[in-house]
Amino acid sequence: MPKKKQKVFVGMSGGVDSSVAAALLKRGGFDVVGVYMKCWTEGVACTSQDDERSARLAAAHLGIPFYVWNFLKEYREKVVDYMLKGYATGVTPNPDMMCNKEIKFGLFYDRAMKLGADYVATGHYARLRREIRNPKSEIRILKGKDPDKDQSYFLSFIRPSVLANLMFPVGNHLKTEVRAYAKKIGLPNAERKDSQGICFVGKVEMGDFLREHIPTQEGDIVSVDGKLLGKHDGAFYYTIGQREGIGLSGGPYYVVQKEFKTNRLVVSTKMEDILKEEIMVRDINWFSKPTDTPIRVSAKFRYRHPDVPVALEIQGDSCLVKPDTPQRAITPGQFAVFYRGDELIGGGVIV
């Protein structure tokens, strides 16, 4: 009897990356099923209908089954409410982290496995390395081959237990190669632009989104020595290190601190006032937890942030991170992600 094909459920967002991921898997002999996750339909800026149509057309072109799974309620509860609660309490959360943890590699992964999937795949630019070590194999997340598109940062909070059944088919390719292959096989979304903005919400400015959901609350803008400089319409609309949109003449001014209890926004014209030499990180999600610390690793404090050499010291459930050079605009609520070379070893929330 011929060997049964392994079944892979592919999360198809409508973009070229996930569509090429599905195409590569089909070419590799897998039984591929495309799934669009419906997570958000609110607001005129939402592109979900266009995304779903693009994913459906790509699946039809590839000749694979296609389904739409409704996660509207769960996305609102696990991602949007998390984000709004964070901003409302004075931190700057990262909804893309929760989307990956709770939706793509949570609900979608779990449902796919229950329906008989051998693997779940997405269009993330990341790689997996499977190492055979007695008595068991170990799986590592590595940065994607394309340094400009690497998305391993956004995978730092997913469950380590799912790695054995994940695939990232485009992670070993450059973006230019992915586009070229999409054109070669005639994918209808080969020229489609990359998505921007909040995960699944579409092309919407974060400030506009927050103002739709969190009422304005006027407060004072003050200097680091307490001098009144102006007014703001809600400290939660701003983020540490922000320079644009503060509304003060002169400057430039940088947001140094959000005093949430007094609703004051503290600003400074001095870059050194937004530099930090020590960073505390909590709720660490480890893929390869160091046994002894402090250790030398590299860290990212934002997605587009270059790798920074740091000393990392585990303190209970938290880590004290000491970068070799002071870092600007370290923002509570964002994620610090740790690497050993190209290997993602863990990440947690900046406090």
Tab-separated table of C-alpha atoms in Angstrom:
chain	number	residue	atom	x	y	z
A	1	MET	CA	0.000	0.000	0.000
A	2	PRO	CA	1.219	3.512	-0.767
A	3	LYS	CA	2.367	5.495	2.236
A	4	LYS	CA	-0.292	7.839	3.591
A	5	LYS	CA	0.493	11.509	3.081
A	6	GLN	CA	1.064	13.567	6.203
A	7	LYS	CA	-1.626	16.190	6.689
A	8	VAL	CA	-0.655	19.830	7.254
A	9	PHE	CA	-3.124	22.581	8.187
A	10	VAL	CA	-1.769	25.927	6.952
A	11	GLY	CA	-2.888	29.208	8.452
A	12	MET	CA	-3.516	31.307	5.335
A	13	SER	CA	-3.773	35.025	6.049
A	14	GLY	CA	-4.300	36.113	2.457
A	15	GLY	CA	-0.705	37.264	2.101
A	16	VAL	CA	1.951	35.876	-0.198
A	17	ASP	CA	4.045	34.293	2.576
A	18	SER	CA	1.416	31.881	3.901
A	19	SER	CA	0.233	31.120	0.362
A	20	VAL	CA	3.759	30.172	-0.695
A	21	ALA	CA	4.083	28.128	2.517
A	22	ALA	CA	1.055	26.102	1.391
A	23	ALA	CA	2.467	25.800	-2.138
A	24	LEU	CA	5.846	24.545	-0.913
A	25	LEU	CA	4.212	21.948	1.305
A	26	LYS	CA	2.005	20.678	-1.517
A	27	ARG	CA	5.068	20.465	-3.763
A	28	GLY	CA	6.757	18.495	-0.993
A	29	GLY	CA	4.067	15.824	-1.082
A	30	PHE	CA	2.006	16.786	1.957
A	31	ASP	CA	-1.784	16.672	2.177
A	32	VAL	CA	-2.377	20.416	2.607
A	33	VAL	CA	-5.461	22.096	4.057
A	34	GLY	CA	-5.771	25.875	4.020
A	35	VAL	CA	-7.498	27.719	6.865
A	36	TYR	CA	-8.307	31.401	7.187
A	37	MET	CA	-8.766	32.548	10.794
A	38	LYS	CA	-11.545	35.108	11.061
A	39	CYS	CA	-10.567	37.197	14.058
A	40	TRP	CA	-11.705	40.769	13.494
A	41	THR	CA	-14.463	42.494	11.517
A	42	GLU	CA	-14.810	45.818	13.337
A	43	GLY	CA	-14.175	49.222	11.758
A	44	VAL	CA	-13.890	50.584	8.247
A	45	ALA	CA	-10.117	50.095	8.259
A	46	CYS	CA	-10.449	46.353	8.696
A	47	THR	CA	-9.236	44.355	5.700
A	48	SER	CA	-10.557	40.960	6.812
A	49	GLN	CA	-12.918	40.514	3.843
A	50	ASP	CA	-10.128	41.243	1.358
A	51	ASP	CA	-7.756	38.963	3.284
A	52	GLU	CA	-10.234	36.089	3.324
A	53	ARG	CA	-10.946	36.455	-0.382
A	54	SER	CA	-7.219	36.538	-1.179
A	55	ALA	CA	-6.599	33.391	0.880
A	56	ARG	CA	-9.540	31.621	-0.758
A	57	LEU	CA	-8.316	32.472	-4.261
A	58	ALA	CA	-4.795	31.264	-3.426
A	59	ALA	CA	-6.139	27.968	-2.072
A	60	ALA	CA	-8.297	27.484	-5.159
A	61	HIS	CA	-5.278	28.143	-7.394
A	62	LEU	CA	-3.298	25.521	-5.471
A	63	GLY	CA	-6.199	23.053	-5.554
A	64	ILE	CA	-6.310	22.510	-1.801
A	65	PRO	CA	-9.297	22.374	0.577
A	66	PHE	CA	-10.041	25.704	2.252
A	67	TYR	CA	-11.945	26.547	5.408
A	68	VAL	CA	-12.750	29.653	7.438
A	69	TRP	CA	-12.598	29.230	11.203
A	70	ASN	CA	-14.357	31.828	13.311
A	71	PHE	CA	-12.309	33.042	16.269
A	72	LEU	CA	-14.020	36.426	16.647
A	73	LYS	CA	-15.091	35.952	20.258
A	74	GLU	CA	-11.813	34.410	21.371
A	75	TYR	CA	-9.702	37.038	19.609
A	76	ARG	CA	-11.637	39.809	21.293
A	77	GLU	CA	-11.165	38.212	24.702
A	78	LYS	CA	-7.582	36.993	24.409
A	79	VAL	CA	-5.960	39.648	22.225
A	80	VAL	CA	-7.973	42.859	21.981
A	81	ASP	CA	-9.065	42.938	25.620
A	82	TYR	CA	-5.498	42.136	26.681
A	83	MET	CA	-4.252	45.038	24.593
A	84	LEU	CA	-6.866	47.541	25.789
A	85	LYS	CA	-6.415	46.528	29.426
A	86	GLY	CA	-2.664	47.008	29.106
A	87	TYR	CA	-2.956	50.490	27.646
A	88	ALA	CA	-5.649	51.447	30.156
A	89	THR	CA	-3.330	50.493	33.037
A	90	GLY	CA	-0.355	52.428	31.719
A	91	VAL	CA	1.776	49.862	29.843
A	92	THR	CA	2.340	49.288	26.123
A	93	PRO	CA	1.324	45.681	25.313
A	94	ASN	CA	2.180	43.725	22.188
A	95	PRO	CA	-0.991	42.196	20.661
A	96	ASP	CA	0.974	40.262	18.031
A	97	MET	CA	2.583	38.205	20.798
A	98	MET	CA	-0.813	37.237	22.201
A	99	CYS	CA	-2.206	36.586	18.731
A	100	ASN	CA	0.532	34.045	18.096
A	101	LYS	CA	0.293	32.471	21.542
A	102	GLU	CA	-3.475	32.342	21.926
A	103	ILE	CA	-4.810	32.183	18.375
A	104	LYS	CA	-2.382	30.882	15.753
A	105	PHE	CA	-0.462	28.469	17.971
A	106	GLY	CA	-3.232	28.088	20.518
A	107	LEU	CA	-6.801	27.742	19.213
A	108	PHE	CA	-5.866	27.116	15.581
A	109	TYR	CA	-3.151	24.626	16.472
A	110	ASP	CA	-5.370	22.723	18.933
A	111	ARG	CA	-8.318	22.473	16.540
A	112	ALA	CA	-6.104	21.348	13.673
A	113	MET	CA	-4.524	18.610	15.761
A	114	LYS	CA	-7.937	17.367	16.903
A	115	LEU	CA	-8.968	17.140	13.244
A	116	GLY	CA	-6.061	14.843	12.457
A	117	ALA	CA	-3.273	17.193	11.464
A	118	ASP	CA	0.258	15.870	11.602
A	119	TYR	CA	1.596	19.413	11.407
A	120	VAL	CA	0.473	23.011	11.534
A	121	ALA	CA	2.231	25.548	9.312
A	122	THR	CA	2.282	29.326	8.913
A	123	GLY	CA	4.102	31.857	6.763
A	124	HIS	CA	6.435	33.033	9.530
A	125	TYR	CA	10.035	33.776	8.608
A	126	ALA	CA	11.631	31.486	11.172
A	127	ARG	CA	13.319	28.096	11.118
A	128	LEU	CA	13.130	24.954	13.209
A	129	ARG	CA	16.125	22.743	13.949
A	130	ARG	CA	15.438	19.204	15.080
A	131	GLU	CA	18.260	17.623	17.050
A	132	ILE	CA	18.281	13.942	17.948
A	133	ARG	CA	19.582	13.557	21.472
A	134	ASN	CA	19.099	10.542	23.684
A	135	PRO	CA	16.660	9.866	25.157
A	136	LYS	CA	14.609	12.319	23.093
A	137	SER	CA	14.813	14.833	20.270
A	138	GLU	CA	14.984	18.558	20.893
A	139	ILE	CA	13.544	21.253	18.666
A	140	ARG	CA	14.968	24.755	18.478
A	141	ILE	CA	13.532	27.924	16.961
A	142	LEU	CA	16.068	29.768	14.821
A	143	LYS	CA	15.944	33.152	13.143
A	144	GLY	CA	14.699	33.188	9.572
A	145	LYS	CA	17.218	33.130	6.732
A	146	ASP	CA	16.185	36.635	5.638
A	147	PRO	CA	17.513	39.031	8.311
A	148	ASP	CA	15.148	41.777	7.159
A	149	LYS	CA	12.067	39.558	7.551
A	150	ASP	CA	12.992	37.373	10.534
A	151	GLN	CA	9.891	36.903	12.727
A	152	SER	CA	11.269	34.649	15.443
A	153	TYR	CA	10.768	37.531	17.907
A	154	PHE	CA	6.983	37.066	17.632
A	155	LEU	CA	7.246	33.347	18.420
A	156	SER	CA	8.901	33.858	21.803
A	157	PHE	CA	5.710	33.395	23.839
A	158	ILE	CA	4.209	30.311	22.174
A	159	ARG	CA	4.036	26.981	24.019
A	160	PRO	CA	7.274	24.986	23.664
A	161	SER	CA	5.161	21.816	23.505
A	162	VAL	CA	3.805	22.717	20.044
A	163	LEU	CA	7.202	22.877	18.332
A	164	ALA	CA	7.250	19.182	17.416
A	165	ASN	CA	4.255	19.681	15.140
A	166	LEU	CA	5.095	23.038	13.550
A	167	MET	CA	6.466	23.899	10.138
A	168	PHE	CA	7.680	27.249	8.786
A	169	PRO	CA	8.208	26.553	5.069
A	170	VAL	CA	9.337	30.060	4.037
A	171	GLY	CA	11.816	30.440	6.895
A	172	ASN	CA	14.672	29.073	4.789
A	173	HIS	CA	13.997	31.558	1.977
A	174	LEU	CA	14.547	35.235	1.331
A	175	LYS	CA	11.476	37.382	0.779
A	176	THR	CA	12.605	38.031	-2.789
A	177	GLU	CA	12.672	34.278	-3.390
A	178	VAL	CA	9.174	33.897	-1.961
A	179	ARG	CA	7.820	36.625	-4.248
A	180	ALA	CA	9.591	35.153	-7.244
A	181	TYR	CA	8.196	31.668	-6.582
A	182	ALA	CA	4.681	33.069	-6.119
A	183	LYS	CA	4.931	34.739	-9.540
A	184	LYS	CA	6.400	31.611	-11.112
A	185	ILE	CA	3.462	29.426	-10.066
A	186	GLY	CA	0.905	32.145	-10.791
A	187	LEU	CA	-0.446	32.796	-7.304
A	188	PRO	CA	-3.124	35.497	-7.537
A	189	ASN	CA	-1.677	37.346	-4.512
A	190	ALA	CA	1.948	37.253	-5.689
A	191	GLU	CA	2.124	41.055	-5.808
A	192	ARG	CA	0.008	41.703	-2.714
A	193	LYS	CA	1.618	44.092	-0.248
A	194	ASP	CA	2.618	42.881	3.200
A	195	SER	CA	0.066	43.510	5.927
A	196	GLN	CA	0.598	46.445	8.262
A	197	GLY	CA	-0.766	47.447	11.658
A	198	ILE	CA	-2.263	45.403	14.453
A	199	CYS	CA	-2.332	41.636	14.029
A	200	PHE	CA	-5.499	40.707	12.056
A	201	VAL	CA	-7.022	44.185	12.571
A	202	GLY	CA	-5.634	45.742	9.427
A	203	LYS	CA	-4.229	49.105	8.419
A	204	VAL	CA	-5.192	51.200	11.403
A	205	GLU	CA	-3.069	53.554	13.467
A	206	MET	CA	-2.740	52.387	17.065
A	207	GLY	CA	-3.589	55.840	18.416
A	208	ASP	CA	-6.809	55.961	16.395
A	209	PHE	CA	-7.732	52.438	17.488
A	210	LEU	CA	-7.182	53.274	21.160
A	211	ARG	CA	-9.227	56.466	20.947
A	212	GLU	CA	-12.149	54.428	19.630
A	213	HIS	CA	-12.040	52.144	22.667
A	214	ILE	CA	-10.558	54.113	25.595
A	215	PRO	CA	-12.134	57.466	26.577
A	216	THR	CA	-9.871	60.523	26.593
A	217	GLN	CA	-8.649	61.764	29.950
A	218	GLU	CA	-6.912	65.132	29.958
A	219	GLY	CA	-3.790	65.506	32.069
A	220	ASP	CA	-0.602	67.506	32.454
A	221	ILE	CA	2.576	67.231	30.429
A	222	VAL	CA	5.495	68.077	32.709
A	223	SER	CA	9.274	68.208	32.493
A	224	VAL	CA	11.452	65.867	34.566
A	225	ASP	CA	11.753	68.636	37.173
A	226	GLY	CA	7.970	69.036	37.372
A	227	LYS	CA	7.465	72.151	35.231
A	228	LEU	CA	4.077	72.280	33.503
A	229	LEU	CA	4.582	72.309	29.715
A	230	GLY	CA	1.161	71.513	28.298
A	231	LYS	CA	-1.785	69.125	28.269
A	232	HIS	CA	-2.425	65.668	26.869
A	233	ASP	CA	-5.679	63.785	26.255
A	234	GLY	CA	-4.675	60.513	27.923
A	235	ALA	CA	-1.314	59.204	29.097
A	236	PHE	CA	-2.234	55.720	27.823
A	237	TYR	CA	-2.085	57.000	24.225
A	238	TYR	CA	1.662	57.538	24.497
A	239	THR	CA	4.641	55.222	24.800
A	240	ILE	CA	8.073	55.545	26.407
A	241	GLY	CA	10.581	57.157	24.050
A	242	GLN	CA	7.874	58.612	21.808
A	243	ARG	CA	8.985	61.766	20.053
A	244	GLU	CA	6.274	62.589	17.522
A	245	GLY	CA	2.744	63.663	18.318
A	246	ILE	CA	3.346	65.052	21.819
A	247	GLY	CA	2.046	68.471	20.801
A	248	LEU	CA	4.714	70.699	22.364
A	249	SER	CA	6.598	73.438	20.578
A	250	GLY	CA	10.378	73.540	20.755
A	251	GLY	CA	12.151	70.383	21.736
A	252	PRO	CA	12.404	67.738	20.454
A	253	TYR	CA	10.716	66.183	23.491
A	254	TYR	CA	10.799	62.510	24.442
A	255	VAL	CA	8.283	60.696	26.643
A	256	VAL	CA	10.266	59.616	29.714
A	257	GLN	CA	7.539	58.336	32.012
A	258	LYS	CA	3.789	57.862	32.277
A	259	GLU	CA	2.624	58.608	35.835
A	260	PHE	CA	-0.591	56.701	35.574
A	261	LYS	CA	-1.997	57.482	39.043
A	262	THR	CA	-1.715	61.218	38.481
A	263	ASN	CA	-2.288	60.988	34.702
A	264	ARG	CA	0.896	62.989	34.078
A	265	LEU	CA	3.131	62.610	31.075
A	266	VAL	CA	6.785	63.303	31.886
A	267	VAL	CA	8.940	64.479	28.984
A	268	SER	CA	12.508	65.580	28.424
A	269	THR	CA	14.662	67.093	25.704
A	270	LYS	CA	17.622	64.955	26.796
A	271	MET	CA	18.179	61.577	25.139
A	272	GLU	CA	19.981	60.272	28.246
A	273	ASP	CA	16.738	60.538	30.227
A	274	ILE	CA	15.255	57.647	28.219
A	275	LEU	CA	18.286	55.370	28.530
A	276	LYS	CA	18.279	52.327	30.828
A	277	GLU	CA	21.224	50.310	32.109
A	278	GLU	CA	19.172	47.560	33.797
A	279	ILE	CA	15.917	45.995	32.608
A	280	MET	CA	13.665	43.681	34.608
A	281	VAL	CA	11.730	41.039	32.671
A	282	ARG	CA	9.005	38.789	34.106
A	283	ASP	CA	6.789	35.885	32.952
A	284	ILE	CA	9.645	34.275	31.034
A	285	ASN	CA	8.708	31.663	28.452
A	286	TRP	CA	11.793	29.452	28.089
A	287	PHE	CA	12.600	27.188	25.168
A	288	SER	CA	16.113	26.517	26.491
A	289	LYS	CA	16.437	27.759	30.052
A	290	PRO	CA	19.983	28.499	31.211
A	291	THR	CA	21.067	26.323	34.127
A	292	ASP	CA	23.503	28.841	35.588
A	293	THR	CA	23.411	32.616	35.434
A	294	PRO	CA	24.498	35.258	34.820
A	295	ILE	CA	25.176	34.296	31.221
A	296	ARG	CA	26.046	36.193	28.081
A	297	VAL	CA	23.320	36.236	25.412
A	298	SER	CA	21.852	38.749	23.002
A	299	ALA	CA	18.454	40.412	23.343
A	300	LYS	CA	15.866	42.285	21.327
A	301	PHE	CA	13.671	44.790	23.143
A	302	ARG	CA	11.474	45.556	20.119
A	303	TYR	CA	10.810	43.698	16.873
A	304	ARG	CA	12.977	45.914	14.670
A	305	HIS	CA	15.549	46.403	17.425
A	306	PRO	CA	19.053	45.136	16.566
A	307	ASP	CA	20.477	42.381	18.741
A	308	VAL	CA	22.137	43.770	21.870
A	309	PRO	CA	24.798	41.874	23.884
A	310	VAL	CA	23.560	41.507	27.475
A	311	ALA	CA	24.262	39.784	30.760
A	312	LEU	CA	21.191	37.856	31.892
A	313	GLU	CA	20.624	36.873	35.516
A	314	ILE	CA	17.652	34.703	36.509
A	315	GLN	CA	15.922	35.884	39.680
A	316	GLY	CA	13.110	33.471	40.482
A	317	ASP	CA	10.414	33.869	37.818
A	318	SER	CA	12.059	37.037	36.488
A	319	CYS	CA	15.315	38.075	34.848
A	320	LEU	CA	17.577	41.048	35.370
A	321	VAL	CA	19.019	42.087	32.023
A	322	LYS	CA	22.108	44.284	31.837
A	323	PRO	CA	22.894	45.455	28.287
A	324	ASP	CA	26.499	46.269	27.417
A	325	THR	CA	25.377	49.754	26.390
A	326	PRO	CA	22.420	51.696	27.863
A	327	GLN	CA	19.253	51.175	25.816
A	328	ARG	CA	16.756	53.838	24.807
A	329	ALA	CA	12.987	53.749	25.105
A	330	ILE	CA	12.668	50.513	27.072
A	331	THR	CA	8.899	50.182	27.360
A	332	PRO	CA	6.974	48.347	30.123
A	333	GLY	CA	4.542	45.858	28.610
A	334	GLN	CA	6.700	45.147	25.582
A	335	PHE	CA	8.748	41.954	25.235
A	336	ALA	CA	12.424	41.255	25.702
A	337	VAL	CA	13.480	38.255	23.624
A	338	PHE	CA	16.730	36.351	24.191
A	339	TYR	CA	18.980	34.611	21.670
A	340	ARG	CA	22.051	32.408	21.738
A	341	GLY	CA	23.440	33.099	18.293
A	342	ASP	CA	20.521	32.477	15.915
A	343	GLU	CA	18.670	30.348	18.451
A	344	LEU	CA	15.647	31.784	20.254
A	345	ILE	CA	15.964	30.658	23.896
A	346	GLY	CA	13.103	32.589	25.514
A	347	GLY	CA	11.356	35.860	26.136
A	348	GLY	CA	9.288	37.754	28.657
A	349	VAL	CA	7.481	40.969	29.534
A	350	ILE	CA	9.392	44.140	30.377
A	351	VAL	CA	8.341	45.711	33.696
